Structures are given as C-alpha cells and as structure tokens.
Tab-separated table of C-alpha atoms in Angstrom:
chain	number	residue	atom	x	y	z
H	1	UNK	CA	-24.805	-3.249	-9.060
H	2	UNK	CA	-21.068	-2.871	-8.840
H	3	UNK	CA	-18.624	-3.146	-5.999
H	4	UNK	CA	-15.378	-1.221	-6.424
H	5	UNK	CA	-13.144	-1.124	-3.385
H	6	UNK	CA	-10.143	0.942	-2.458
H	7	UNK	CA	-7.241	-1.090	-1.129
H	8	UNK	CA	-7.663	-2.268	2.478
H	9	UNK	CA	-11.382	-1.568	2.569
H	10	UNK	CA	-14.557	-3.634	2.629
H	11	UNK	CA	-18.051	-3.539	1.178
H	12	UNK	CA	-21.288	-5.545	1.169
H	13	UNK	CA	-21.015	-8.783	-0.783
H	14	UNK	CA	-24.532	-8.196	-2.070
H	15	UNK	CA	-23.288	-5.190	-4.062
H	16	UNK	CA	-20.867	-7.282	-6.132
H	17	UNK	CA	-21.962	-7.578	-9.749
H	18	UNK	CA	-23.310	-11.030	-10.683
H	19	UNK	CA	-22.391	-12.363	-14.114
H	20	UNK	CA	-22.823	-15.579	-16.045
H	21	UNK	CA	-19.558	-17.584	-16.026
H	22	UNK	CA	-19.057	-16.971	-19.759
H	23	UNK	CA	-19.477	-13.214	-19.209
H	24	UNK	CA	-16.922	-13.323	-16.392
H	25	UNK	CA	-14.288	-14.581	-18.829
H	26	UNK	CA	-15.091	-11.776	-21.258
H	27	UNK	CA	-14.873	-9.153	-18.501
H	28	UNK	CA	-11.521	-10.468	-17.285
H	29	UNK	CA	-10.117	-10.513	-20.827
H	30	UNK	CA	-11.385	-6.974	-21.411
H	31	UNK	CA	-9.844	-5.729	-18.177
H	32	UNK	CA	-6.453	-7.260	-19.004
H	33	UNK	CA	-6.475	-5.892	-22.566
H	34	UNK	CA	-7.050	-2.381	-21.179
H	35	UNK	CA	-4.074	-2.612	-18.817
H	36	UNK	CA	-5.864	-3.995	-15.765
H	37	UNK	CA	-4.766	-6.933	-13.644
H	38	UNK	CA	-6.427	-10.140	-12.558
H	39	UNK	CA	-5.442	-9.874	-8.910
H	40	UNK	CA	-7.114	-13.117	-7.906
H	41	UNK	CA	-9.647	-15.680	-9.110
H	42	UNK	CA	-11.163	-18.291	-6.847
H	43	UNK	CA	-14.345	-20.116	-5.916
H	44	UNK	CA	-16.399	-19.790	-2.748
H	45	UNK	CA	-19.663	-21.035	-1.316
H	46	UNK	CA	-22.131	-18.258	-0.507
H	47	UNK	CA	-25.658	-18.557	0.857
H	48	UNK	CA	-27.052	-18.757	-2.687
H	49	UNK	CA	-24.606	-21.433	-3.802
H	50	UNK	CA	-21.207	-21.849	-5.370
H	51	UNK	CA	-19.672	-18.891	-7.227
H	52	UNK	CA	-16.510	-17.868	-8.979
H	53	UNK	CA	-15.031	-14.614	-7.724
H	54	UNK	CA	-12.674	-12.390	-9.702
H	55	UNK	CA	-10.773	-9.409	-8.270
H	56	UNK	CA	-9.832	-6.999	-11.052
H	57	UNK	CA	-7.305	-4.258	-10.359
H	58	UNK	CA	-7.527	-0.880	-12.093
H	59	UNK	CA	-4.148	0.759	-11.491
H	60	UNK	CA	-5.124	4.099	-13.018
H	61	UNK	CA	-8.060	4.531	-10.639
H	62	UNK	CA	-6.509	2.562	-7.753
H	63	UNK	CA	-9.668	0.496	-7.311
H	64	UNK	CA	-10.433	-3.212	-7.114
H	65	UNK	CA	-13.639	-4.481	-8.699
H	66	UNK	CA	-15.274	-7.546	-7.158
H	67	UNK	CA	-17.170	-9.759	-9.627
H	68	UNK	CA	-19.154	-12.890	-8.831
H	69	UNK	CA	-20.293	-15.591	-11.258
H	70	UNK	CA	-22.811	-18.008	-9.676
H	71	UNK	CA	-22.410	-21.563	-10.960
H	72	UNK	CA	-25.452	-23.684	-11.790
H	73	UNK	CA	-23.442	-26.828	-12.500
H	74	UNK	CA	-19.960	-28.213	-11.896
H	75	UNK	CA	-18.448	-26.789	-15.058
H	76	UNK	CA	-18.049	-23.475	-16.870
H	77	UNK	CA	-16.268	-22.254	-20.027
H	78	UNK	CA	-12.568	-21.911	-19.247
H	79	UNK	CA	-11.293	-18.336	-18.962
H	80	UNK	CA	-7.648	-19.180	-19.738
H	81	UNK	CA	-8.057	-19.239	-23.553
H	82	UNK	CA	-9.287	-15.623	-23.299
H	83	UNK	CA	-6.949	-14.477	-20.540
H	84	UNK	CA	-3.813	-16.585	-19.875
H	85	UNK	CA	-3.439	-14.834	-16.475
H	86	UNK	CA	-6.223	-17.164	-15.288
H	87	UNK	CA	-4.447	-20.435	-16.114
H	88	UNK	CA	-3.023	-21.289	-12.676
H	89	UNK	CA	-6.097	-19.969	-10.849
H	90	UNK	CA	-8.399	-22.243	-12.865
H	91	UNK	CA	-6.268	-25.297	-12.113
H	92	UNK	CA	-6.530	-24.398	-8.420
H	93	UNK	CA	-10.314	-23.985	-8.602
H	94	UNK	CA	-10.641	-27.414	-10.237
H	95	UNK	CA	-8.394	-28.963	-7.580
H	96	UNK	CA	-10.200	-27.376	-4.611
H	97	UNK	CA	-13.876	-27.298	-5.637
H	98	UNK	CA	-13.958	-30.078	-8.267
H	99	UNK	CA	-15.284	-27.729	-10.952
H	100	UNK	CA	-14.354	-28.337	-14.576
H	101	UNK	CA	-13.129	-25.345	-16.616
H	102	UNK	CA	-14.148	-26.666	-20.035
H	103	UNK	CA	-11.486	-25.998	-22.641
H	104	UNK	CA	-8.604	-25.318	-20.246
H	105	UNK	CA	-5.453	-25.997	-22.296
H	106	UNK	CA	-3.456	-27.820	-19.615
H	107	UNK	CA	-5.640	-28.973	-16.753
H	108	UNK	CA	-3.936	-30.706	-13.852
H	109	UNK	CA	-3.884	-30.026	-10.098
H	110	UNK	CA	-1.546	-27.403	-8.655
H	111	UNK	CA	-1.333	-29.434	-5.421
H	112	UNK	CA	-2.282	-32.908	-4.243
H	113	UNK	CA	-4.873	-32.822	-1.474
H	114	UNK	CA	-8.423	-34.004	-0.936
H	115	UNK	CA	-10.928	-31.915	-2.873
H	116	UNK	CA	-12.903	-29.524	-0.658
H	117	UNK	CA	-16.256	-30.599	-2.175
H	118	UNK	CA	-17.478	-33.350	-4.458
H	119	UNK	CA	-18.353	-32.191	-7.948
H	120	UNK	CA	-17.390	-33.222	-11.450
H	121	UNK	CA	-14.627	-35.642	-10.356
H	122	UNK	CA	-12.233	-33.548	-12.459
H	123	UNK	CA	-9.197	-35.410	-11.158
H	124	UNK	CA	-10.992	-38.618	-10.147
H	125	UNK	CA	-12.825	-39.420	-6.951
H	126	UNK	CA	-9.850	-39.913	-4.637
H	127	UNK	CA	-6.896	-37.846	-3.557
H	128	UNK	CA	-4.630	-37.025	-6.543
H	129	UNK	CA	-1.365	-38.947	-6.411
H	130	UNK	CA	1.568	-36.529	-5.933
H	131	UNK	CA	3.362	-35.954	-9.213
H	132	UNK	CA	1.759	-38.910	-11.028
H	133	UNK	CA	0.424	-36.897	-13.930
H	134	UNK	CA	1.181	-36.519	-17.605
H	135	UNK	CA	3.839	-33.965	-18.408
H	136	UNK	CA	4.223	-32.071	-21.645
H	137	UNK	CA	6.336	-34.163	-24.013
H	138	UNK	CA	8.187	-33.512	-27.241
H	139	UNK	CA	9.507	-36.077	-29.701
H	140	UNK	CA	12.079	-36.053	-32.471
H	141	UNK	CA	15.696	-36.924	-33.163
H	142	UNK	CA	17.898	-36.326	-30.120
H	143	UNK	CA	15.039	-34.806	-28.089
H	144	UNK	CA	15.417	-35.931	-24.510
H	145	UNK	CA	13.841	-35.253	-21.160
H	146	UNK	CA	15.587	-34.123	-17.963
H	147	UNK	CA	13.735	-34.485	-14.671
H	148	UNK	CA	14.933	-32.616	-11.560
H	149	UNK	CA	13.407	-33.112	-8.119
H	150	UNK	CA	11.063	-33.025	-6.284
H	151	UNK	CA	13.787	-33.976	-3.770
H	152	UNK	CA	16.751	-31.614	-4.074
H	153	UNK	CA	20.303	-31.729	-2.776
H	154	UNK	CA	19.941	-28.545	-0.698
H	155	UNK	CA	17.479	-27.604	2.025
H	156	UNK	CA	14.951	-26.043	-0.333
H	157	UNK	CA	11.392	-27.289	-0.454
H	158	UNK	CA	10.255	-29.996	-2.904
H	159	UNK	CA	9.526	-29.036	-6.497
H	160	UNK	CA	9.680	-30.981	-9.748
H	161	UNK	CA	11.187	-29.471	-12.923
H	162	UNK	CA	10.699	-31.359	-16.215
H	163	UNK	CA	12.829	-30.123	-19.135
H	164	UNK	CA	12.360	-31.007	-22.810
H	165	UNK	CA	15.795	-30.568	-24.386
H	166	UNK	CA	17.700	-30.884	-27.635
H	167	UNK	CA	21.295	-31.238	-26.593
H	168	UNK	CA	21.854	-28.457	-24.055
H	169	UNK	CA	19.029	-26.293	-25.414
H	170	UNK	CA	15.771	-26.143	-23.444
H	171	UNK	CA	12.631	-26.217	-25.591
H	172	UNK	CA	10.153	-26.398	-22.730
H	173	UNK	CA	10.101	-26.456	-18.937
H	174	UNK	CA	7.161	-27.638	-16.855
H	175	UNK	CA	7.150	-26.912	-13.137
H	176	UNK	CA	5.132	-29.042	-10.719
H	177	UNK	CA	4.849	-27.909	-7.104
H	178	UNK	CA	2.413	-28.770	-4.344
H	179	UNK	CA	4.179	-31.635	-2.593
H	180	UNK	CA	3.830	-30.076	0.880
H	181	UNK	CA	0.371	-28.563	0.980
H	182	UNK	CA	-0.240	-26.879	4.359
H	183	UNK	CA	-3.924	-25.973	4.156
H	184	UNK	CA	-3.473	-22.461	5.532
H	185	UNK	CA	-6.328	-20.898	3.530
H	186	UNK	CA	-8.709	-23.286	5.277
H	187	UNK	CA	-7.101	-22.542	8.640
H	188	UNK	CA	-7.521	-18.751	8.420
H	189	UNK	CA	-11.312	-18.713	9.096
H	190	UNK	CA	-10.685	-20.733	12.276
H	191	UNK	CA	-9.592	-19.425	15.666
H	192	UNK	CA	-9.153	-15.642	15.446
H	193	UNK	CA	-6.215	-15.549	17.864
H	194	UNK	CA	-4.127	-17.772	15.577
H	195	UNK	CA	-4.616	-15.799	12.357
H	196	UNK	CA	-1.747	-13.348	12.808
H	197	UNK	CA	0.653	-16.218	13.494
H	198	UNK	CA	-0.544	-18.085	10.399
H	199	UNK	CA	-0.161	-14.916	8.331
H	200	UNK	CA	3.416	-14.434	9.566
H	201	UNK	CA	4.357	-17.905	8.346
H	202	UNK	CA	2.579	-17.971	4.966
H	203	UNK	CA	6.006	-17.486	3.394
H	204	UNK	CA	8.762	-17.331	5.984
H	205	UNK	CA	10.785	-14.675	4.165
H	206	UNK	CA	7.735	-12.408	3.747
H	207	UNK	CA	6.602	-12.135	7.364
H	208	UNK	CA	6.082	-8.360	7.387
H	209	UNK	CA	4.380	-8.374	3.974
H	210	UNK	CA	1.785	-11.079	4.617
H	211	UNK	CA	1.202	-10.010	8.236
H	212	UNK	CA	0.525	-6.441	7.066
H	213	UNK	CA	-1.890	-7.655	4.383
H	214	UNK	CA	-3.803	-9.751	6.928
H	215	UNK	CA	-3.905	-6.951	9.538
H	216	UNK	CA	-5.445	-4.600	6.963
H	217	UNK	CA	-8.135	-7.191	6.206
H	218	UNK	CA	-9.005	-7.436	9.905
H	219	UNK	CA	-8.984	-3.644	10.289
H	220	UNK	CA	-11.148	-3.119	7.200
H	221	UNK	CA	-13.766	-5.646	8.350
H	222	UNK	CA	-13.873	-4.225	11.891
H	223	UNK	CA	-13.804	-0.560	10.896
H	224	UNK	CA	-10.602	0.225	12.800
H	225	UNK	CA	-7.663	2.244	11.528
H	226	UNK	CA	-4.206	1.847	13.063
H	227	UNK	CA	-2.339	4.900	14.326
H	228	UNK	CA	-0.272	6.676	11.666
H	229	UNK	CA	2.936	5.885	13.485
H	230	UNK	CA	2.029	2.178	13.593
H	231	UNK	CA	1.633	2.336	9.802
H	232	UNK	CA	5.089	3.921	9.640
H	233	UNK	CA	6.620	1.048	11.627
H	234	UNK	CA	4.901	-1.464	9.332
H	235	UNK	CA	6.362	0.286	6.274
H	236	UNK	CA	9.838	0.253	7.825
H	237	UNK	CA	9.503	-3.479	8.521
H	238	UNK	CA	8.445	-4.170	4.918
H	239	UNK	CA	11.327	-2.138	3.485
H	240	UNK	CA	13.844	-3.874	5.776
H	241	UNK	CA	12.420	-7.200	4.571
H	242	UNK	CA	12.966	-6.047	0.982
H	243	UNK	CA	16.523	-4.937	1.763
H	244	UNK	CA	17.488	-8.232	3.407
H	245	UNK	CA	16.068	-10.398	0.625
H	246	UNK	CA	17.300	-8.292	-2.292
H	247	UNK	CA	20.796	-8.146	-0.816
H	248	UNK	CA	20.773	-11.890	-0.230
H	249	UNK	CA	19.558	-12.496	-3.795
H	250	UNK	CA	22.315	-10.352	-5.333
H	251	UNK	CA	24.852	-12.318	-3.313
H	252	UNK	CA	23.280	-15.603	-4.437
H	253	UNK	CA	23.375	-14.509	-8.097
H	254	UNK	CA	27.040	-13.626	-7.673
H	255	UNK	CA	27.617	-17.048	-6.131
H	256	UNK	CA	25.938	-18.783	-9.078
H	257	UNK	CA	28.324	-17.004	-11.450
H	258	UNK	CA	31.284	-18.055	-9.304
H	259	UNK	CA	32.012	-14.484	-8.209
H	260	UNK	CA	32.750	-14.888	-4.538
H	261	UNK	CA	33.566	-11.317	-3.376
H	262	UNK	CA	29.994	-10.044	-3.817
H	263	UNK	CA	28.558	-13.393	-2.707
H	264	UNK	CA	30.504	-13.289	0.541
H	265	UNK	CA	29.874	-9.608	1.325
H	266	UNK	CA	26.144	-9.818	0.588
H	267	UNK	CA	25.758	-12.898	2.751
H	268	UNK	CA	27.014	-10.859	5.713
H	269	UNK	CA	25.048	-7.728	4.747
H	270	UNK	CA	21.777	-9.668	4.532
H	271	UNK	CA	22.355	-10.530	8.176
H	272	UNK	CA	22.907	-6.852	8.986
H	273	UNK	CA	19.501	-5.945	7.516
H	274	UNK	CA	17.847	-8.836	9.359
H	275	UNK	CA	19.437	-7.585	12.570
H	276	UNK	CA	17.876	-4.158	11.954
H	277	UNK	CA	14.458	-5.836	11.989
H	278	UNK	CA	15.490	-7.521	15.223
H	279	UNK	CA	16.272	-4.045	16.554
H	280	UNK	CA	12.586	-3.183	16.098
H	281	UNK	CA	11.051	-6.238	17.750
H	282	UNK	CA	13.652	-8.812	18.794
H	283	UNK	CA	13.008	-11.125	15.838
H	284	UNK	CA	15.219	-11.042	12.734
H	285	UNK	CA	12.223	-11.997	10.575
H	286	UNK	CA	9.828	-9.566	12.239
H	287	UNK	CA	7.772	-12.191	14.029
H	288	UNK	CA	5.575	-10.665	16.716
H	289	UNK	CA	5.948	-7.093	15.460
H	290	UNK	CA	2.533	-6.684	13.847
H	291	UNK	CA	-0.907	-7.263	15.211
H	292	UNK	CA	-4.468	-6.373	14.238
H	293	UNK	CA	-4.954	-2.673	14.961
H	294	UNK	CA	-1.292	-1.658	15.057
H	295	UNK	CA	2.110	-2.934	16.122
H	296	UNK	CA	3.345	-4.389	19.374
H	297	UNK	CA	6.593	-2.405	19.680
H	298	UNK	CA	7.184	1.339	20.002
H	299	UNK	CA	9.883	2.889	17.845
H	300	UNK	CA	11.726	5.098	20.319
H	301	UNK	CA	13.914	8.051	19.376
H	302	UNK	CA	16.979	6.034	20.452
H	303	UNK	CA	15.968	3.028	18.341
H	304	UNK	CA	15.331	5.266	15.321
H	305	UNK	CA	18.743	6.869	15.751
H	306	UNK	CA	20.437	3.480	16.009
H	307	UNK	CA	18.559	2.252	12.933
H	308	UNK	CA	19.741	5.258	10.908
H	309	UNK	CA	23.315	4.671	11.996
H	310	UNK	CA	23.211	1.014	10.986
H	311	UNK	CA	21.522	1.888	7.674
H	312	UNK	CA	24.285	4.340	6.864
H	313	UNK	CA	26.955	1.690	7.341
H	314	UNK	CA	24.997	-0.990	5.477
H	315	UNK	CA	24.329	1.372	2.562
H	316	UNK	CA	28.030	2.089	2.194
H	317	UNK	CA	29.039	-1.579	2.428
H	318	UNK	CA	26.262	-2.804	0.103
H	319	UNK	CA	27.227	-0.272	-2.548
H	320	UNK	CA	30.814	-1.445	-2.326
H	321	UNK	CA	29.851	-5.111	-2.605
H	322	UNK	CA	27.279	-4.777	-5.397
H	323	UNK	CA	29.282	-2.336	-7.514
H	324	UNK	CA	31.964	-5.023	-7.746
H	325	UNK	CA	29.328	-7.040	-9.604
H	326	UNK	CA	28.669	-4.354	-12.210
H	327	UNK	CA	32.397	-3.767	-12.712
H	328	UNK	CA	33.163	-7.396	-13.561
H	329	UNK	CA	32.847	-8.100	-17.329
H	330	UNK	CA	32.810	-11.867	-16.755
H	331	UNK	CA	29.846	-11.579	-14.372
H	332	UNK	CA	27.931	-9.259	-16.682
H	333	UNK	CA	28.501	-11.649	-19.563
H	334	UNK	CA	26.676	-14.360	-17.588
H	335	UNK	CA	23.793	-12.088	-16.558
H	336	UNK	CA	23.068	-10.275	-19.822
H	337	UNK	CA	20.790	-11.974	-22.385
H	338	UNK	CA	20.285	-14.941	-20.008
H	339	UNK	CA	16.734	-15.982	-19.149
H	340	UNK	CA	15.194	-13.230	-21.217
H	341	UNK	CA	11.476	-12.619	-20.949
H	342	UNK	CA	9.519	-10.418	-23.331
H	343	UNK	CA	7.429	-7.567	-21.995
H	344	UNK	CA	4.303	-8.827	-23.824
H	345	UNK	CA	4.721	-12.284	-22.266
H	346	UNK	CA	5.033	-10.728	-18.804
H	347	UNK	CA	1.772	-8.842	-19.425
H	348	UNK	CA	-0.031	-11.931	-20.777
H	349	UNK	CA	0.996	-14.041	-17.778
H	350	UNK	CA	0.180	-11.290	-15.278
H	351	UNK	CA	3.648	-11.274	-13.727
H	352	UNK	CA	4.219	-9.088	-10.734
H	353	UNK	CA	6.979	-7.550	-8.654
H	354	UNK	CA	10.668	-7.685	-9.584
H	355	UNK	CA	10.018	-10.091	-12.481
H	356	UNK	CA	7.513	-7.677	-14.069
H	357	UNK	CA	9.496	-4.489	-13.454
H	358	UNK	CA	12.551	-6.173	-15.013
H	359	UNK	CA	10.506	-6.375	-18.232
H	360	UNK	CA	9.889	-2.636	-18.134
H	361	UNK	CA	6.431	-2.767	-16.526
H	362	UNK	CA	6.007	0.141	-14.151
H	363	UNK	CA	3.727	-1.588	-11.664
H	364	UNK	CA	4.086	-1.426	-7.904
H	365	UNK	CA	1.293	-1.790	-5.338
H	366	UNK	CA	2.954	0.853	-3.132
H	367	UNK	CA	1.995	3.475	-5.731
H	368	UNK	CA	-0.826	1.737	-7.656
H	369	UNK	CA	-2.864	0.644	-4.614
H	370	UNK	CA	-1.167	2.559	-1.824
H	371	UNK	CA	-2.252	2.005	1.752
H	372	UNK	CA	-0.998	2.934	5.212
H	373	UNK	CA	2.126	5.081	5.224
H	374	UNK	CA	2.603	4.562	1.467
H	375	UNK	CA	-0.363	6.909	0.942
H	376	UNK	CA	1.861	9.695	2.328
H	377	UNK	CA	5.120	8.816	0.596
H	378	UNK	CA	5.961	5.863	-1.630
H	379	UNK	CA	9.144	4.969	-3.481
H	380	UNK	CA	9.106	5.399	-7.241
H	381	UNK	CA	8.949	1.983	-9.010
H	382	UNK	CA	12.375	0.773	-10.167
H	383	UNK	CA	12.406	-0.746	-13.654
H	384	UNK	CA	14.815	-2.146	-16.217
H	385	UNK	CA	13.629	-3.087	-19.694
H	386	UNK	CA	15.855	-5.933	-20.896
H	387	UNK	CA	13.889	-8.732	-19.181
H	388	UNK	CA	16.957	-10.894	-18.500
H	389	UNK	CA	18.810	-11.995	-15.368
H	390	UNK	CA	20.770	-8.729	-15.485
H	391	UNK	CA	17.512	-6.736	-15.399
H	392	UNK	CA	16.172	-8.703	-12.442
H	393	UNK	CA	19.445	-8.077	-10.591
H	394	UNK	CA	19.476	-4.368	-11.535
H	395	UNK	CA	15.877	-3.846	-10.353
H	396	UNK	CA	16.853	-5.321	-7.001
H	397	UNK	CA	19.848	-2.995	-6.727
H	398	UNK	CA	17.778	0.086	-7.574
H	399	UNK	CA	15.121	-0.966	-5.064
H	400	UNK	CA	17.774	-1.338	-2.358
H	401	UNK	CA	18.801	2.301	-2.859
H	402	UNK	CA	15.197	3.509	-2.872
H	403	UNK	CA	14.182	1.452	0.169
H	404	UNK	CA	17.026	2.899	2.247
H	405	UNK	CA	16.024	6.412	1.180
H	406	UNK	CA	12.397	5.595	1.964
H	407	UNK	CA	13.163	4.407	5.489
H	408	UNK	CA	15.017	7.666	6.132
H	409	UNK	CA	11.994	9.635	4.912
H	410	UNK	CA	9.675	7.630	7.150
H	411	UNK	CA	11.854	8.229	10.197
H	412	UNK	CA	11.901	11.938	9.391
H	413	UNK	CA	8.133	12.279	8.997
H	414	UNK	CA	6.527	9.703	11.286
H	415	UNK	CA	5.147	11.450	14.342
H	416	UNK	CA	2.714	10.742	17.158
H	417	UNK	CA	2.394	7.815	19.497
H	418	UNK	CA	1.678	4.190	18.698
H	419	UNK	CA	-1.736	3.383	20.088
H	420	UNK	CA	-2.954	-0.159	19.661
H	421	UNK	CA	-6.571	-0.259	18.488
H	422	UNK	CA	-7.870	-3.797	19.039
H	423	UNK	CA	-10.200	-4.959	16.283
H	424	UNK	CA	-13.772	-5.804	17.177
H	425	UNK	CA	-16.368	-7.934	15.432
H	426	UNK	CA	-16.250	-8.164	11.659
H	427	UNK	CA	-18.932	-6.640	9.453
H	428	UNK	CA	-21.463	-9.292	8.357
H	429	UNK	CA	-21.964	-10.380	4.729
H	430	UNK	CA	-18.968	-8.364	3.567
H	431	UNK	CA	-15.879	-8.721	1.423
H	432	UNK	CA	-12.505	-7.067	2.128
H	433	UNK	CA	-9.424	-6.887	-0.089
H	434	UNK	CA	-5.864	-6.012	0.911
H	435	UNK	CA	-2.890	-5.627	-1.438
H	436	UNK	CA	0.684	-5.021	-0.316
H	437	UNK	CA	3.895	-4.848	-2.340
H	438	UNK	CA	6.012	-7.552	-0.746
H	439	UNK	CA	9.651	-7.870	-1.746
H	440	UNK	CA	8.751	-10.413	-4.477
H	441	UNK	CA	5.667	-8.569	-5.689
H	442	UNK	CA	1.986	-8.049	-4.973
H	443	UNK	CA	0.433	-9.917	-2.055
H	444	UNK	CA	-3.343	-10.117	-2.376
H	445	UNK	CA	-5.548	-11.158	0.553
H	446	UNK	CA	-9.347	-11.336	0.268
H	447	UNK	CA	-11.879	-12.286	2.937
H	448	UNK	CA	-15.642	-12.914	2.899
H	449	UNK	CA	-17.830	-12.923	6.008
H	450	UNK	CA	-21.200	-14.588	6.581
H	451	UNK	CA	-24.366	-13.195	8.248
H	452	UNK	CA	-22.799	-13.632	11.712
H	453	UNK	CA	-19.607	-11.772	10.789
H	454	UNK	CA	-17.501	-14.943	10.810
H	455	UNK	CA	-15.032	-15.571	8.013
H	456	UNK	CA	-16.377	-18.000	5.423
H	457	UNK	CA	-13.547	-17.737	2.862
H	458	UNK	CA	-9.999	-16.370	3.051
H	459	UNK	CA	-8.068	-16.276	-0.207
H	460	UNK	CA	-4.331	-15.522	-0.406
H	461	UNK	CA	-2.403	-14.911	-3.626
H	462	UNK	CA	1.351	-14.816	-3.182
H	463	UNK	CA	3.384	-13.269	-6.045
H	464	UNK	CA	5.129	-16.602	-6.609
H	465	UNK	CA	1.777	-18.121	-7.618
H	466	UNK	CA	1.792	-15.824	-10.660
H	467	UNK	CA	5.501	-15.754	-11.407
H	468	UNK	CA	6.405	-19.465	-11.666
H	469	UNK	CA	5.033	-19.446	-15.224
H	470	UNK	CA	7.438	-16.593	-16.017
H	471	UNK	CA	10.416	-18.702	-14.942
H	472	UNK	CA	9.246	-21.566	-17.175
H	473	UNK	CA	8.958	-19.244	-20.165
H	474	UNK	CA	12.316	-17.557	-19.472
H	475	UNK	CA	14.064	-20.930	-19.872
H	476	UNK	CA	12.888	-21.475	-23.445
H	477	UNK	CA	15.818	-21.322	-25.831
H	478	UNK	CA	18.327	-21.242	-22.959
H	479	UNK	CA	21.039	-23.721	-22.117
H	480	UNK	CA	19.889	-26.075	-19.382
H	481	UNK	CA	22.997	-25.089	-17.413
H	482	UNK	CA	21.471	-21.580	-17.131
H	483	UNK	CA	18.589	-22.894	-15.030
H	484	UNK	CA	20.157	-22.288	-11.579
H	485	UNK	CA	20.970	-18.693	-12.512
H	486	UNK	CA	17.501	-18.048	-13.973
H	487	UNK	CA	15.830	-19.735	-11.015
H	488	UNK	CA	17.820	-17.601	-8.592
H	489	UNK	CA	16.967	-14.406	-10.473
H	490	UNK	CA	13.246	-15.078	-9.883
H	491	UNK	CA	13.776	-16.586	-6.383
H	492	UNK	CA	10.171	-17.726	-6.015
H	493	UNK	CA	8.552	-19.273	-2.988
H	494	UNK	CA	7.458	-22.908	-2.960
H	495	UNK	CA	5.476	-22.589	0.264
H	496	UNK	CA	3.944	-19.285	-0.860
H	497	UNK	CA	2.373	-21.229	-3.723
H	498	UNK	CA	1.495	-24.241	-1.600
H	499	UNK	CA	-0.933	-22.492	0.766
C-alpha cells in the first residue's frame, strides 16, 4: 500500500507503506538522488508500536509520500550516511524517543530536555546537561578554538558557536542550539482552542506562515475548505511577512558592512510593511488574523485601496534604498565571494528557501506544493547562482519585487465574501501534511490522529532546522570576522529550531 498526499490533505494512516528501518534509509536516499526532498523525519507511537515516519516530497508531481518503518527494538541503522539530509532529524529522534541510530557520524542531542520515553539510554538516563558535550576538535600548529555564546551581547536567543581556526581562517564551525526548549510539539495535541495561538508563536517573525500551515492541517482533518477570499487574505499576509523580513534583512546586511544609508532606510521601511499587516487585522505581526476555517477580518474595498496606496509608496522607497546597495562598490566587495556555498552541498544538506535559491536551486513550495490562493497564481521562484552573501541578498531583493506584484494580482482577482467555516471533529486514524513557503523557506506541519480523532502526534519542521547546517558549511575557509555577515545573510531562527 502507498499513501501519497497532495499538500494540505489527509489520508488513512493504515494506507502508509510499512518498511523495515534499513529499507527506509534506502528509499530516502533514492528519493533524494532523484531530486526529491526529505520534508521531515520523526518518530511516533502508533497503536502497533513505535515507528519512524518519513515525508518525501516529489516536486515534479507535487505529492508527498508518507512512509512508516515500525521499530522492533531501540535502534536502527542510521540513515545519515546514505542521506545527509537526515542528520539533524536523527539526532532529534534519539533525543526525544531514546532510539539509537547506529552509525550516525555525529550523534548528540539537538536540545536538552527529558527524553519522551525510556529506551536505549542514548544520552544517559537523566536529562542531558545543556552544552556539556564533546565538540569537534582539530589539532596542529597554531590551530585554536573560538567559542561564542550561548549568551550574546544583543537580545537574540541563546546559541553556541564553536570555531576551529588557523589564524583568522575558519576550518570548521559547530553550532549548538536548544538552550530554551519550549515543548510546543507536545503542546499542540492538547487543548484545541490554544492551537492557533501556539502556531502563531512558533517563530515570532513567521506568524502568518506557521498559522496558515496549522490551519490547513485542521481543515484537512475536518474536511473543511476556507472561502477563496479567505485564502487570498492569508496569501497577502504571508507576502507582507516576506516583505517586512526581507527588507529588514537587507538593511541589517547593509549595517553589517557599515553602509548606513540602506540600513537606516530599510529599518523604517520594514516598519511600513509591518504596519500594512496591522492594517489588515490590527497586529503588526498578524496575530489574530487567521483561524481554522478562514480568517477573522474582512478585507474591505477601502482597506484594499489603502493597502495598494501604501504598497506603491513602499515599493518606490525600497527600490531607492536597496539600489544604493548595488551601486556601492565597497558594499559589493564585502558581499561577493563571502560565505559561499556550493549547489551540490545545498542539495546534500536539503537546504530550503532563500539559502537554497541563492545556490541556484529553483525550489519554492508556492509553486512546487501550491495550496490555497497559490493554486490560482504563484510568484515565479527567484534565484541567484553564486551561493554567497551577495546571492542571498539578491534573492531577497528579487522576492520583494515579486511579492509586491503578487499582492497586487491577489487584490485584483480575489472576489466573493469571507465566510468563516468552523472546523469540526478530525478524521480518525489519519495523517495530514501541510507545507507553506514561509519567508525563510518551507514550513512543514504533519499531524496524526488516533481512533477517536484526537491528535496523537504533531510534527513541525521550520526551515531553520534544515538551514543551520548550511551556515556552518558556508563559514569553512572564511575569515572568522565574516561570521556576522554570513550569519545575517541566513538569518535563521533559534526558537524555530527549538520547538
């Protein structure tokens, strides 16, 4: 039996193909070698015992295959040696379910919390001590180690960065996160009324993205479809979120190169885009806009007209601010050839979003796994092939232009009234998958229900979870002083990884 789902749909768990754990690794490696994507890999406890679950994305067919591998003991052959995309997922499985992936090349917990079940005592029998683990080390004349964090000077979240250096040159960077685990995946199956609020705060700068992904899970499991105009409002919210964050990132990159004109202008313009989201719902981050079955706020003709007017002004001002960046040789000299990542490495690691498209990979969930209003019209993926900080900045700039054009198209075509369709009971013994292209990259939500229709497992994969490894690899061979610029060009989420 096979279970292949379209995005934002559900099917019976019983139809998912069952494989031996060793076969699962072979299937994942085969999928990746043929251009597919490991969207998510996790463990869950079903009625017949503990299983691994892999979600494989086929972009050509726009389908997601659900594979299950029942486990008969607390170990299995590691998948990472066959498919490096699995490396972080397998560390997470070991940390959560105490299952040993035998042969994993660098096994240590992603976070530091109590294991969810007792198994092979992979990391001992108690709670792992935060950060007290071996780090990759190099030795030799003049090799030295630089440790940064987990406490930082700014207001960012905690994260530890361990550099192996020779002089100023970085040979290796290891990134350790997980110092503020929030337990939100375990909270999602709880009280239904709280789920939308949890989804909105999975990563604070991706409210519209994660809330949309969750709403589609609830709608798929309950058999409801939101009104077309509600889908249009959701798409507008997601594009405004992209505009605000991309504009802020371009300003931050300019600031890290010491180029204050663009930094200053973009700081103000980010606020303008956030205020456009507030125009929709009263919250600059889009809190309270979405709900299961639709949206809570109507987009009136007057509001649409005001939004277009503000977009026109912001488009003009953003072009003026960002074009200063491209016209400054000193800025370009800092961006070009810095933090370069090869296309084949991006594929091997399974990178997503801006980081992947900046390596020339034409992947975008809005076109590959389109849902909602993106099934009607979707922006063409913006790419740049050089894989460096310049490419990651250029992809953002191209996406800003396309998002503004896309919002105009939505406002021109979205018709009908917004009718809220409350979701009912969830289908029993089912699995649903939802993928949305957030501003950082693909957001993947998956949910399993039991015989009574209640959620028994909710798995969230934020794009940062996949892309931190890309940042580590981009630093190899760079000067350590390039780290802030490289880090900013990825702009990954700590809390999005620490779910």
